[in-house]
JSON list of C-alpha atoms and ligand atoms in Angstrom, two decimals:
[
{"chain": "C", "resi": 682, "resn": "UNK", "atom": "CA", "xyz": [133.65, 112.04, 92.92]},
{"chain": "C", "resi": 683, "resn": "UNK", "atom": "CA", "xyz": [130.93, 115.34, 93.14]},
{"chain": "C", "resi": 684, "resn": "UNK", "atom": "CA", "xyz": [127.72, 114.58, 94.77]},
{"chain": "C", "resi": 685, "resn": "UNK", "atom": "CA", "xyz": [125.96, 114.84, 91.34]},
{"chain": "C", "resi": 686, "resn": "UNK", "atom": "CA", "xyz": [128.07, 111.75, 90.27]},
{"chain": "C", "resi": 687, "resn": "UNK", "atom": "CA", "xyz": [127.48, 109.33, 93.37]},
{"chain": "C", "resi": 688, "resn": "UNK", "atom": "CA", "xyz": [124.00, 110.70, 93.33]},
{"chain": "C", "resi": 689, "resn": "UNK", "atom": "CA", "xyz": [123.39, 109.39, 89.85]},
{"chain": "C", "resi": 690, "resn": "UNK", "atom": "CA", "xyz": [125.91, 105.77, 90.06]},
{"chain": "C", "resi": 691, "resn": "UNK", "atom": "CA", "xyz": [122.96, 105.21, 93.33]},
{"chain": "C", "resi": 692, "resn": "UNK", "atom": "CA", "xyz": [120.07, 106.02, 91.07]},
{"chain": "C", "resi": 693, "resn": "UNK", "atom": "CA", "xyz": [121.85, 103.07, 87.87]},
{"chain": "C", "resi": 694, "resn": "UNK", "atom": "CA", "xyz": [122.06, 100.89, 90.48]},
{"chain": "C", "resi": 695, "resn": "UNK", "atom": "CA", "xyz": [118.96, 101.55, 92.54]},
{"chain": "C", "resi": 696, "resn": "UNK", "atom": "CA", "xyz": [116.80, 101.29, 89.18]},
{"chain": "C", "resi": 697, "resn": "UNK", "atom": "CA", "xyz": [118.53, 97.85, 87.96]},
{"chain": "C", "resi": 698, "resn": "UNK", "atom": "CA", "xyz": [117.60, 96.25, 91.06]},
{"chain": "C", "resi": 699, "resn": "UNK", "atom": "CA", "xyz": [113.85, 97.71, 91.32]},
{"chain": "C", "resi": 700, "resn": "UNK", "atom": "CA", "xyz": [113.16, 97.78, 87.84]},
{"chain": "C", "resi": 701, "resn": "UNK", "atom": "CA", "xyz": [111.31, 94.19, 87.62]},
{"chain": "C", "resi": 702, "resn": "UNK", "atom": "CA", "xyz": [109.99, 94.82, 91.28]},
{"chain": "C", "resi": 703, "resn": "UNK", "atom": "CA", "xyz": [105.35, 93.15, 91.39]},
{"chain": "C", "resi": 704, "resn": "UNK", "atom": "CA", "xyz": [105.54, 93.67, 95.58]},
{"chain": "C", "resi": 705, "resn": "UNK", "atom": "CA", "xyz": [104.98, 97.75, 95.83]},
{"chain": "C", "resi": 706, "resn": "UNK", "atom": "CA", "xyz": [108.61, 98.23, 95.91]},
{"chain": "C", "resi": 707, "resn": "UNK", "atom": "CA", "xyz": [108.96, 99.49, 92.42]},
{"chain": "C", "resi": 708, "resn": "UNK", "atom": "CA", "xyz": [111.95, 102.21, 90.85]},
{"chain": "C", "resi": 709, "resn": "UNK", "atom": "CA", "xyz": [108.12, 104.44, 91.16]},
{"chain": "C", "resi": 710, "resn": "UNK", "atom": "CA", "xyz": [108.33, 103.91, 94.81]},
{"chain": "C", "resi": 711, "resn": "UNK", "atom": "CA", "xyz": [111.73, 104.78, 95.33]},
{"chain": "C", "resi": 712, "resn": "UNK", "atom": "CA", "xyz": [111.26, 107.91, 92.66]},
{"chain": "C", "resi": 713, "resn": "UNK", "atom": "CA", "xyz": [108.36, 109.26, 95.31]},
{"chain": "C", "resi": 714, "resn": "UNK", "atom": "CA", "xyz": [109.77, 108.57, 98.31]},
{"chain": "C", "resi": 715, "resn": "UNK", "atom": "CA", "xyz": [113.20, 110.38, 97.24]},
{"chain": "C", "resi": 716, "resn": "UNK", "atom": "CA", "xyz": [110.89, 114.14, 95.88]},
{"chain": "C", "resi": 717, "resn": "UNK", "atom": "CA", "xyz": [109.37, 113.67, 98.77]},
{"chain": "C", "resi": 718, "resn": "UNK", "atom": "CA", "xyz": [111.87, 113.66, 101.44]},
{"chain": "C", "resi": 719, "resn": "UNK", "atom": "CA", "xyz": [114.14, 115.78, 99.21]},
{"chain": "C", "resi": 720, "resn": "UNK", "atom": "CA", "xyz": [111.03, 118.33, 99.70]},
{"chain": "C", "resi": 721, "resn": "UNK", "atom": "CA", "xyz": [110.93, 117.55, 103.23]},
{"chain": "C", "resi": 722, "resn": "UNK", "atom": "CA", "xyz": [114.25, 117.85, 103.58]},
{"chain": "C", "resi": 723, "resn": "UNK", "atom": "CA", "xyz": [114.29, 121.45, 102.32]},
{"chain": "C", "resi": 724, "resn": "UNK", "atom": "CA", "xyz": [111.48, 122.48, 104.78]},
{"chain": "C", "resi": 725, "resn": "UNK", "atom": "CA", "xyz": [113.00, 121.00, 107.88]},
{"chain": "C", "resi": 726, "resn": "UNK", "atom": "CA", "xyz": [116.56, 122.16, 106.79]},
{"chain": "C", "resi": 727, "resn": "UNK", "atom": "CA", "xyz": [118.30, 118.76, 106.44]},
{"chain": "C", "resi": 728, "resn": "UNK", "atom": "CA", "xyz": [121.28, 117.83, 105.11]},
{"chain": "C", "resi": 729, "resn": "UNK", "atom": "CA", "xyz": [120.08, 116.66, 101.90]},
{"chain": "C", "resi": 730, "resn": "UNK", "atom": "CA", "xyz": [122.77, 114.53, 100.19]},
{"chain": "C", "resi": 731, "resn": "UNK", "atom": "CA", "xyz": [122.39, 111.92, 103.60]},
{"chain": "C", "resi": 732, "resn": "UNK", "atom": "CA", "xyz": [118.63, 112.53, 102.59]},
{"chain": "C", "resi": 733, "resn": "UNK", "atom": "CA", "xyz": [118.79, 111.47, 99.22]},
{"chain": "C", "resi": 734, "resn": "UNK", "atom": "CA", "xyz": [121.21, 108.74, 98.55]},
{"chain": "C", "resi": 735, "resn": "UNK", "atom": "CA", "xyz": [119.06, 107.17, 101.94]},
{"chain": "C", "resi": 736, "resn": "UNK", "atom": "CA", "xyz": [115.80, 107.72, 100.06]},
{"chain": "C", "resi": 737, "resn": "UNK", "atom": "CA", "xyz": [117.29, 106.20, 97.14]},
{"chain": "C", "resi": 738, "resn": "UNK", "atom": "CA", "xyz": [118.37, 102.95, 98.78]},
{"chain": "C", "resi": 739, "resn": "UNK", "atom": "CA", "xyz": [116.03, 102.63, 101.85]},
{"chain": "C", "resi": 740, "resn": "UNK", "atom": "CA", "xyz": [114.40, 99.21, 99.96]},
{"chain": "C", "resi": 741, "resn": "UNK", "atom": "CA", "xyz": [117.43, 97.43, 98.89]},
{"chain": "C", "resi": 742, "resn": "UNK", "atom": "CA", "xyz": [117.73, 95.80, 101.90]},
{"chain": "C", "resi": 743, "resn": "UNK", "atom": "CA", "xyz": [113.99, 94.94, 102.50]},
{"chain": "C", "resi": 744, "resn": "UNK", "atom": "CA", "xyz": [113.31, 91.06, 103.75]},
{"chain": "C", "resi": 745, "resn": "UNK", "atom": "CA", "xyz": [110.97, 91.03, 100.69]},
{"chain": "C", "resi": 746, "resn": "UNK", "atom": "CA", "xyz": [113.60, 91.92, 98.03]},
{"chain": "C", "resi": 747, "resn": "UNK", "atom": "CA", "xyz": [116.65, 90.37, 99.49]},
{"chain": "C", "resi": 748, "resn": "UNK", "atom": "CA", "xyz": [117.32, 86.39, 101.92]},
{"chain": "C", "resi": 749, "resn": "UNK", "atom": "CA", "xyz": [119.51, 88.35, 103.91]},
{"chain": "C", "resi": 750, "resn": "UNK", "atom": "CA", "xyz": [119.18, 91.92, 105.21]},
{"chain": "C", "resi": 751, "resn": "UNK", "atom": "CA", "xyz": [122.50, 91.17, 106.61]},
{"chain": "C", "resi": 752, "resn": "UNK", "atom": "CA", "xyz": [123.82, 90.69, 102.98]},
{"chain": "C", "resi": 753, "resn": "UNK", "atom": "CA", "xyz": [121.76, 94.14, 101.46]},
{"chain": "C", "resi": 754, "resn": "UNK", "atom": "CA", "xyz": [123.68, 97.03, 104.25]},
{"chain": "C", "resi": 755, "resn": "UNK", "atom": "CA", "xyz": [126.88, 95.50, 103.49]},
{"chain": "C", "resi": 756, "resn": "UNK", "atom": "CA", "xyz": [126.31, 95.18, 99.62]},
{"chain": "C", "resi": 757, "resn": "UNK", "atom": "CA", "xyz": [124.89, 99.36, 99.84]},
{"chain": "C", "resi": 758, "resn": "UNK", "atom": "CA", "xyz": [127.83, 100.04, 102.16]},
{"chain": "C", "resi": 759, "resn": "UNK", "atom": "CA", "xyz": [130.73, 98.80, 99.36]},
{"chain": "C", "resi": 760, "resn": "UNK", "atom": "CA", "xyz": [128.64, 100.97, 97.31]},
{"chain": "C", "resi": 761, "resn": "UNK", "atom": "CA", "xyz": [128.78, 103.92, 98.84]},
{"chain": "C", "resi": 762, "resn": "UNK", "atom": "CA", "xyz": [132.55, 103.14, 100.23]},
{"chain": "C", "resi": 763, "resn": "UNK", "atom": "CA", "xyz": [133.43, 102.76, 96.23]},
{"chain": "C", "resi": 764, "resn": "UNK", "atom": "CA", "xyz": [131.43, 105.92, 95.53]},
{"chain": "C", "resi": 765, "resn": "UNK", "atom": "CA", "xyz": [134.47, 107.14, 97.85]},
{"chain": "C", "resi": 766, "resn": "UNK", "atom": "CA", "xyz": [131.81, 108.75, 100.35]},
{"chain": "C", "resi": 767, "resn": "UNK", "atom": "CA", "xyz": [132.71, 110.00, 103.71]},
{"chain": "C", "resi": 768, "resn": "UNK", "atom": "CA", "xyz": [132.53, 106.83, 106.39]},
{"chain": "C", "resi": 769, "resn": "UNK", "atom": "CA", "xyz": [130.88, 109.18, 108.68]},
{"chain": "C", "resi": 770, "resn": "UNK", "atom": "CA", "xyz": [128.28, 109.33, 106.17]},
{"chain": "C", "resi": 771, "resn": "UNK", "atom": "CA", "xyz": [127.71, 105.94, 104.76]},
{"chain": "C", "resi": 772, "resn": "UNK", "atom": "CA", "xyz": [127.05, 104.86, 108.85]},
{"chain": "C", "resi": 773, "resn": "UNK", "atom": "CA", "xyz": [124.27, 107.33, 109.13]},
{"chain": "C", "resi": 774, "resn": "UNK", "atom": "CA", "xyz": [122.73, 106.55, 105.73]},
{"chain": "C", "resi": 775, "resn": "UNK", "atom": "CA", "xyz": [123.37, 102.68, 107.47]},
{"chain": "C", "resi": 776, "resn": "UNK", "atom": "CA", "xyz": [121.76, 103.82, 110.22]},
{"chain": "C", "resi": 777, "resn": "UNK", "atom": "CA", "xyz": [118.34, 105.11, 108.41]},
{"chain": "C", "resi": 778, "resn": "UNK", "atom": "CA", "xyz": [118.08, 101.96, 106.65]},
{"chain": "C", "resi": 779, "resn": "UNK", "atom": "CA", "xyz": [118.26, 99.76, 109.39]},
{"chain": "C", "resi": 780, "resn": "UNK", "atom": "CA", "xyz": [116.26, 101.26, 111.68]},
{"chain": "C", "resi": 781, "resn": "UNK", "atom": "CA", "xyz": [113.27, 103.03, 109.43]},
{"chain": "C", "resi": 782, "resn": "UNK", "atom": "CA", "xyz": [110.67, 100.20, 108.67]},
{"chain": "C", "resi": 783, "resn": "UNK", "atom": "CA", "xyz": [107.87, 99.82, 109.84]},
{"chain": "C", "resi": 784, "resn": "UNK", "atom": "CA", "xyz": [107.64, 96.47, 111.27]},
{"chain": "C", "resi": 785, "resn": "UNK", "atom": "CA", "xyz": [112.24, 96.02, 111.36]},
{"chain": "C", "resi": 786, "resn": "UNK", "atom": "CA", "xyz": [112.81, 98.84, 113.54]},
{"chain": "C", "resi": 787, "resn": "UNK", "atom": "CA", "xyz": [111.05, 97.59, 116.41]},
{"chain": "C", "resi": 788, "resn": "UNK", "atom": "CA", "xyz": [109.72, 101.13, 116.30]},
{"chain": "C", "resi": 789, "resn": "UNK", "atom": "CA", "xyz": [113.21, 102.58, 117.36]},
{"chain": "C", "resi": 790, "resn": "UNK", "atom": "CA", "xyz": [112.88, 106.00, 116.50]},
{"chain": "C", "resi": 791, "resn": "UNK", "atom": "CA", "xyz": [114.41, 107.32, 114.21]},
{"chain": "C", "resi": 792, "resn": "UNK", "atom": "CA", "xyz": [116.66, 109.98, 115.65]},
{"chain": "C", "resi": 793, "resn": "UNK", "atom": "CA", "xyz": [118.37, 112.57, 113.09]},
{"chain": "C", "resi": 794, "resn": "UNK", "atom": "CA", "xyz": [116.38, 114.92, 110.82]},
{"chain": "C", "resi": 795, "resn": "UNK", "atom": "CA", "xyz": [117.48, 113.48, 107.62]},
{"chain": "C", "resi": 796, "resn": "UNK", "atom": "CA", "xyz": [116.48, 109.93, 109.55]},
{"chain": "C", "resi": 797, "resn": "UNK", "atom": "CA", "xyz": [112.77, 111.35, 110.14]},
{"chain": "C", "resi": 798, "resn": "UNK", "atom": "CA", "xyz": [112.35, 112.55, 106.80]},
{"chain": "C", "resi": 799, "resn": "UNK", "atom": "CA", "xyz": [112.96, 109.44, 104.83]},
{"chain": "C", "resi": 800, "resn": "UNK", "atom": "CA", "xyz": [110.55, 107.71, 107.19]},
{"chain": "C", "resi": 801, "resn": "UNK", "atom": "CA", "xyz": [107.81, 110.36, 107.08]},
{"chain": "C", "resi": 802, "resn": "UNK", "atom": "CA", "xyz": [108.55, 110.04, 103.02]},
{"chain": "C", "resi": 803, "resn": "UNK", "atom": "CA", "xyz": [107.95, 105.87, 102.42]},
{"chain": "C", "resi": 804, "resn": "UNK", "atom": "CA", "xyz": [105.35, 106.33, 104.88]},
{"chain": "C", "resi": 805, "resn": "UNK", "atom": "CA", "xyz": [103.62, 108.88, 102.78]},
{"chain": "C", "resi": 806, "resn": "UNK", "atom": "CA", "xyz": [103.61, 107.00, 100.15]},
{"chain": "C", "resi": 807, "resn": "UNK", "atom": "CA", "xyz": [101.23, 104.59, 101.22]},
{"chain": "C", "resi": 808, "resn": "UNK", "atom": "CA", "xyz": [98.74, 106.91, 102.15]},
{"chain": "C", "resi": 809, "resn": "UNK", "atom": "CA", "xyz": [96.58, 108.76, 100.32]},
{"chain": "C", "resi": 810, "resn": "UNK", "atom": "CA", "xyz": [95.84, 107.50, 95.58]},
{"chain": "C", "resi": 811, "resn": "UNK", "atom": "CA", "xyz": [98.56, 105.96, 95.81]},
{"chain": "C", "resi": 812, "resn": "UNK", "atom": "CA", "xyz": [99.34, 104.21, 99.06]},
{"chain": "C", "resi": 813, "resn": "UNK", "atom": "CA", "xyz": [95.59, 102.77, 97.80]},
{"chain": "C", "resi": 814, "resn": "UNK", "atom": "CA", "xyz": [96.79, 101.83, 94.43]},
{"chain": "C", "resi": 815, "resn": "UNK", "atom": "CA", "xyz": [100.35, 99.65, 96.33]},
{"chain": "C", "resi": 816, "resn": "UNK", "atom": "CA", "xyz": [97.61, 98.11, 99.33]},
{"chain": "C", "resi": 817, "resn": "UNK", "atom": "CA", "xyz": [95.80, 96.75, 96.11]},
{"chain": "C", "resi": 818, "resn": "UNK", "atom": "CA", "xyz": [99.09, 95.33, 94.15]},
{"chain": "C", "resi": 819, "resn": "UNK", "atom": "CA", "xyz": [100.68, 94.04, 97.13]},
{"chain": "C", "resi": 820, "resn": "UNK", "atom": "CA", "xyz": [97.43, 92.00, 97.99]},
{"chain": "C", "resi": 821, "resn": "UNK", "atom": "CA", "xyz": [96.75, 91.12, 94.47]},
{"chain": "C", "resi": 822, "resn": "UNK", "atom": "CA", "xyz": [100.88, 89.79, 94.15]},
{"chain": "C", "resi": 823, "resn": "UNK", "atom": "CA", "xyz": [99.53, 87.30, 97.86]},
{"chain": "C", "resi": 824, "resn": "UNK", "atom": "CA", "xyz": [97.13, 86.01, 96.32]},
{"chain": "C", "resi": 825, "resn": "UNK", "atom": "CA", "xyz": [94.66, 87.77, 99.17]},
{"chain": "C", "resi": 826, "resn": "UNK", "atom": "CA", "xyz": [91.55, 89.33, 98.50]},
{"chain": "C", "resi": 827, "resn": "UNK", "atom": "CA", "xyz": [90.02, 92.78, 98.16]},
{"chain": "C", "resi": 828, "resn": "UNK", "atom": "CA", "xyz": [87.87, 91.93, 101.16]},
{"chain": "C", "resi": 829, "resn": "UNK", "atom": "CA", "xyz": [86.60, 89.33, 103.04]},
{"chain": "C", "resi": 830, "resn": "UNK", "atom": "CA", "xyz": [83.30, 90.23, 104.96]},
{"chain": "C", "resi": 831, "resn": "UNK", "atom": "CA", "xyz": [82.72, 87.46, 106.95]},
{"chain": "C", "resi": 832, "resn": "UNK", "atom": "CA", "xyz": [86.02, 87.81, 108.58]},
{"chain": "C", "resi": 833, "resn": "UNK", "atom": "CA", "xyz": [86.24, 90.58, 111.20]},
{"chain": "C", "resi": 834, "resn": "UNK", "atom": "CA", "xyz": [88.49, 93.18, 110.66]},
{"chain": "C", "resi": 835, "resn": "UNK", "atom": "CA", "xyz": [92.02, 93.31, 112.66]},
{"chain": "C", "resi": 836, "resn": "UNK", "atom": "CA", "xyz": [94.42, 95.30, 113.91]},
{"chain": "C", "resi": 837, "resn": "UNK", "atom": "CA", "xyz": [97.19, 93.58, 113.53]},
{"chain": "C", "resi": 838, "resn": "UNK", "atom": "CA", "xyz": [98.30, 89.87, 112.33]},
{"chain": "C", "resi": 839, "resn": "UNK", "atom": "CA", "xyz": [100.25, 87.32, 113.26]},
{"chain": "C", "resi": 840, "resn": "UNK", "atom": "CA", "xyz": [102.30, 85.60, 109.93]},
{"chain": "C", "resi": 841, "resn": "UNK", "atom": "CA", "xyz": [101.18, 82.37, 110.72]},
{"chain": "C", "resi": 842, "resn": "UNK", "atom": "CA", "xyz": [97.09, 84.01, 109.49]},
{"chain": "C", "resi": 843, "resn": "UNK", "atom": "CA", "xyz": [98.94, 86.06, 106.90]},
{"chain": "C", "resi": 844, "resn": "UNK", "atom": "CA", "xyz": [99.81, 82.61, 105.48]},
{"chain": "C", "resi": 845, "resn": "UNK", "atom": "CA", "xyz": [95.66, 81.22, 106.21]},
{"chain": "C", "resi": 846, "resn": "UNK", "atom": "CA", "xyz": [95.24, 84.02, 103.84]},
{"chain": "C", "resi": 847, "resn": "UNK", "atom": "CA", "xyz": [93.35, 85.83, 106.48]},
{"chain": "C", "resi": 848, "resn": "UNK", "atom": "CA", "xyz": [94.81, 89.21, 105.48]},
{"chain": "C", "resi": 849, "resn": "UNK", "atom": "CA", "xyz": [92.79, 91.43, 102.67]},
{"chain": "C", "resi": 850, "resn": "UNK", "atom": "CA", "xyz": [94.12, 94.63, 101.38]},
{"chain": "C", "resi": 851, "resn": "UNK", "atom": "CA", "xyz": [90.77, 95.95, 102.68]},
{"chain": "C", "resi": 852, "resn": "UNK", "atom": "CA", "xyz": [92.35, 94.39, 106.20]},
{"chain": "C", "resi": 853, "resn": "UNK", "atom": "CA", "xyz": [95.33, 96.97, 105.76]},
{"chain": "C", "resi": 854, "resn": "UNK", "atom": "CA", "xyz": [93.89, 99.84, 105.45]},
{"chain": "C", "resi": 855, "resn": "UNK", "atom": "CA", "xyz": [93.33, 99.03, 109.56]},
{"chain": "C", "resi": 856, "resn": "UNK", "atom": "CA", "xyz": [96.65, 96.71, 109.88]},
{"chain": "C", "resi": 857, "resn": "UNK", "atom": "CA", "xyz": [98.95, 100.29, 108.87]},
{"chain": "C", "resi": 858, "resn": "UNK", "atom": "CA", "xyz": [97.83, 102.11, 106.76]},
{"chain": "C", "resi": 859, "resn": "UNK", "atom": "CA", "xyz": [95.32, 104.26, 109.04]},
{"chain": "C", "resi": 860, "resn": "UNK", "atom": "CA", "xyz": [97.77, 104.44, 112.17]},
{"chain": "C", "resi": 861, "resn": "UNK", "atom": "CA", "xyz": [100.07, 106.06, 110.07]},
{"chain": "C", "resi": 862, "resn": "UNK", "atom": "CA", "xyz": [99.04, 109.84, 109.65]},
{"chain": "C", "resi": 863, "resn": "UNK", "atom": "CA", "xyz": [100.02, 109.86, 113.41]},
{"chain": "C", "resi": 864, "resn": "UNK", "atom": "CA", "xyz": [103.09, 108.45, 113.11]},
{"chain": "C", "resi": 865, "resn": "UNK", "atom": "CA", "xyz": [104.61, 111.05, 111.01]},
{"chain": "C", "resi": 866, "resn": "UNK", "atom": "CA", "xyz": [107.96, 112.41, 112.58]},
{"chain": "C", "resi": 867, "resn": "UNK", "atom": "CA", "xyz": [108.03, 115.53, 111.50]},
{"chain": "C", "resi": 868, "resn": "UNK", "atom": "CA", "xyz": [105.04, 119.00, 111.02]},
{"chain": "C", "resi": 869, "resn": "UNK", "atom": "CA", "xyz": [105.92, 118.77, 107.29]},
{"chain": "C", "resi": 870, "resn": "UNK", "atom": "CA", "xyz": [104.77, 115.51, 106.53]},
{"chain": "C", "resi": 871, "resn": "UNK", "atom": "CA", "xyz": [102.26, 115.48, 109.50]},
{"chain": "C", "resi": 872, "resn": "UNK", "atom": "CA", "xyz": [100.38, 118.29, 107.26]},
{"chain": "C", "resi": 873, "resn": "UNK", "atom": "CA", "xyz": [101.15, 116.09, 104.14]},
{"chain": "C", "resi": 874, "resn": "UNK", "atom": "CA", "xyz": [99.37, 112.98, 105.29]},
{"chain": "C", "resi": 875, "resn": "UNK", "atom": "CA", "xyz": [95.98, 114.90, 106.79]},
{"chain": "C", "resi": 876, "resn": "UNK", "atom": "CA", "xyz": [94.53, 114.88, 103.07]},
{"chain": "C", "resi": 877, "resn": "UNK", "atom": "CA", "xyz": [95.68, 111.44, 101.96]},
{"chain": "C", "resi": 878, "resn": "UNK", "atom": "CA", "xyz": [94.37, 110.49, 105.53]},
{"chain": "C", "resi": 879, "resn": "UNK", "atom": "CA", "xyz": [90.85, 112.26, 104.66]},
{"chain": "C", "resi": 880, "resn": "UNK", "atom": "CA", "xyz": [90.98, 110.12, 101.45]},
{"chain": "C", "resi": 881, "resn": "UNK", "atom": "CA", "xyz": [91.45, 106.83, 102.69]},
{"chain": "C", "resi": 882, "resn": "UNK", "atom": "CA", "xyz": [88.60, 107.78, 104.54]},
{"chain": "C", "resi": 883, "resn": "UNK", "atom": "CA", "xyz": [86.59, 108.59, 101.71]},
{"chain": "C", "resi": 884, "resn": "UNK", "atom": "CA", "xyz": [87.68, 106.47, 99.34]},
{"chain": "C", "resi": 885, "resn": "UNK", "atom": "CA", "xyz": [86.08, 103.30, 102.83]},
{"chain": "C", "resi": 886, "resn": "UNK", "atom": "CA", "xyz": [83.17, 104.98, 103.22]},
{"chain": "C", "resi": 887, "resn": "UNK", "atom": "CA", "xyz": [82.33, 104.67, 99.56]},
{"chain": "C", "resi": 888, "resn": "UNK", "atom": "CA", "xyz": [83.76, 100.14, 98.71]},
{"chain": "C", "resi": 889, "resn": "UNK", "atom": "CA", "xyz": [81.02, 100.03, 101.79]},
{"chain": "C", "resi": 890, "resn": "UNK", "atom": "CA", "xyz": [78.36, 101.99, 99.82]},
{"chain": "C", "resi": 891, "resn": "UNK", "atom": "CA", "xyz": [79.31, 99.91, 97.09]},
{"chain": "C", "resi": 892, "resn": "UNK", "atom": "CA", "xyz": [79.66, 96.97, 99.02]},
{"chain": "C", "resi": 893, "resn": "UNK", "atom": "CA", "xyz": [75.94, 96.75, 99.75]},
{"chain": "C", "resi": 894, "resn": "UNK", "atom": "CA", "xyz": [74.85, 98.03, 96.71]},
{"chain": "C", "resi": 895, "resn": "UNK", "atom": "CA", "xyz": [73.95, 100.98, 97.13]},
{"chain": "C", "resi": 896, "resn": "UNK", "atom": "CA", "xyz": [75.36, 103.97, 95.45]},
{"chain": "U", "resi": 1257, "resn": "ADP", "atom": "P1", "xyz": [107.40, 100.44, 102.14]},
{"chain": "U", "resi": 1257, "resn": "ADP", "atom": "O1", "xyz": [108.24, 100.27, 103.39]},
{"chain": "U", "resi": 1257, "resn": "ADP", "atom": "O2", "xyz": [107.94, 101.08, 100.54]},
{"chain": "U", "resi": 1257, "resn": "ADP", "atom": "O3", "xyz": [106.44, 101.38, 102.55]},
{"chain": "U", "resi": 1257, "resn": "ADP", "atom": "P2", "xyz": [106.02, 98.14, 102.33]},
{"chain": "U", "resi": 1257, "resn": "ADP", "atom": "O4", "xyz": [107.27, 96.25, 102.78]},
{"chain": "U", "resi": 1257, "resn": "ADP", "atom": "O5", "xyz": [105.82, 97.94, 104.40]},
{"chain": "U", "resi": 1257, "resn": "ADP", "atom": "O6", "xyz": [107.00, 99.37, 102.37]},
{"chain": "U", "resi": 1257, "resn": "ADP", "atom": "O7", "xyz": [105.15, 97.80, 101.88]},
{"chain": "U", "resi": 1257, "resn": "ADP", "atom": "C1", "xyz": [105.54, 97.33, 99.93]},
{"chain": "U", "resi": 1257, "resn": "ADP", "atom": "C2", "xyz": [103.43, 98.50, 99.98]},
{"chain": "U", "resi": 1257, "resn": "ADP", "atom": "O8", "xyz": [102.81, 97.63, 100.35]},
{"chain": "U", "resi": 1257, "resn": "ADP", "atom": "C3", "xyz": [102.87, 99.21, 101.01]},
{"chain": "U", "resi": 1257, "resn": "ADP", "atom": "O9", "xyz": [102.42, 100.53, 100.63]},
{"chain": "U", "resi": 1257, "resn": "ADP", "atom": "C4", "xyz": [101.72, 98.56, 102.04]},
{"chain": "U", "resi": 1257, "resn": "ADP", "atom": "O10", "xyz": [101.18, 99.11, 102.40]},
{"chain": "U", "resi": 1257, "resn": "ADP", "atom": "C5", "xyz": [101.33, 97.43, 101.36]},
{"chain": "U", "resi": 1257, "resn": "ADP", "atom": "N1", "xyz": [101.36, 96.09, 101.67]},
{"chain": "U", "resi": 1257, "resn": "ADP", "atom": "C6", "xyz": [102.07, 95.46, 102.74]},
{"chain": "U", "resi": 1257, "resn": "ADP", "atom": "N2", "xyz": [101.56, 94.41, 103.18]},
{"chain": "U", "resi": 1257, "resn": "ADP", "atom": "C7", "xyz": [100.69, 95.03, 103.26]},
{"chain": "U", "resi": 1257, "resn": "ADP", "atom": "C8", "xyz": [99.96, 93.98, 102.56]},
{"chain": "U", "resi": 1257, "resn": "ADP", "atom": "N3", "xyz": [99.43, 92.59, 104.69]},
{"chain": "U", "resi": 1257, "resn": "ADP", "atom": "N4", "xyz": [98.52, 93.84, 102.70]},
{"chain": "U", "resi": 1257, "resn": "ADP", "atom": "C9", "xyz": [98.23, 94.66, 101.32]},
{"chain": "U", "resi": 1257, "resn": "ADP", "atom": "N5", "xyz": [98.96, 95.67, 101.37]},
{"chain": "U", "resi": 1257, "resn": "ADP", "atom": "C10", "xyz": [100.16, 95.17, 102.23]},
{"chain": "U", "resi": 1258, "resn": "NI", "atom": "NI1", "xyz": [109.73, 101.99, 100.96]}
]
């Protein structure tokens, strides 16, 4: 099968799976990550085919979407094999997907440039104006508050605390968003992250100003 056709079929598969997702993993997140990843692949001289497929599939096995991550991974493997992707490339793509999540990968660094790029593209989509929007949508879907001034800001939280409603959308900035620009793997992503990070700092300043009744 031609590369173009493989990408198209993968795209259709992922779109169908994520079309109705409201947890921040919706189809347009995948499109943005794919586009950013391709841009980074060009700048960093990486394998575009691997980067595009891994970006398209990166959230399909996420534990927020499937009950069993292993099963999700197996489905990806079957799909790519069915689409005649050579096994060496299938393994590379699977390895990227398994290792890239912020929590799931236990922060193991990705060791191929293609993996680094897809992780950077995913993290870039958690920053800036889009990242802020996703955070509030996610918090809303979980029934969390925008902000609670009686809860002290926390940089990390246990699952138990989440369940007890201790997390707010604003707290997520300190838990994750403000840390991400320092975690970019590639130079090109670092540059893109800088402006988005700055924007979030300004957003928070304004947020507190309004919260405290100032203009
Ligand atoms: P991804 O791997 O695509 O970044 P995540 O599952 O980590 O996806 O998160 C999806 C979106 O929801 C991201 O924008 C993330 O910052 C946001 N998010 C994750 N956890 C929380 C939370 N506890 N409160 C608010 N937003 C969150
Ligand atoms: Ni993602």
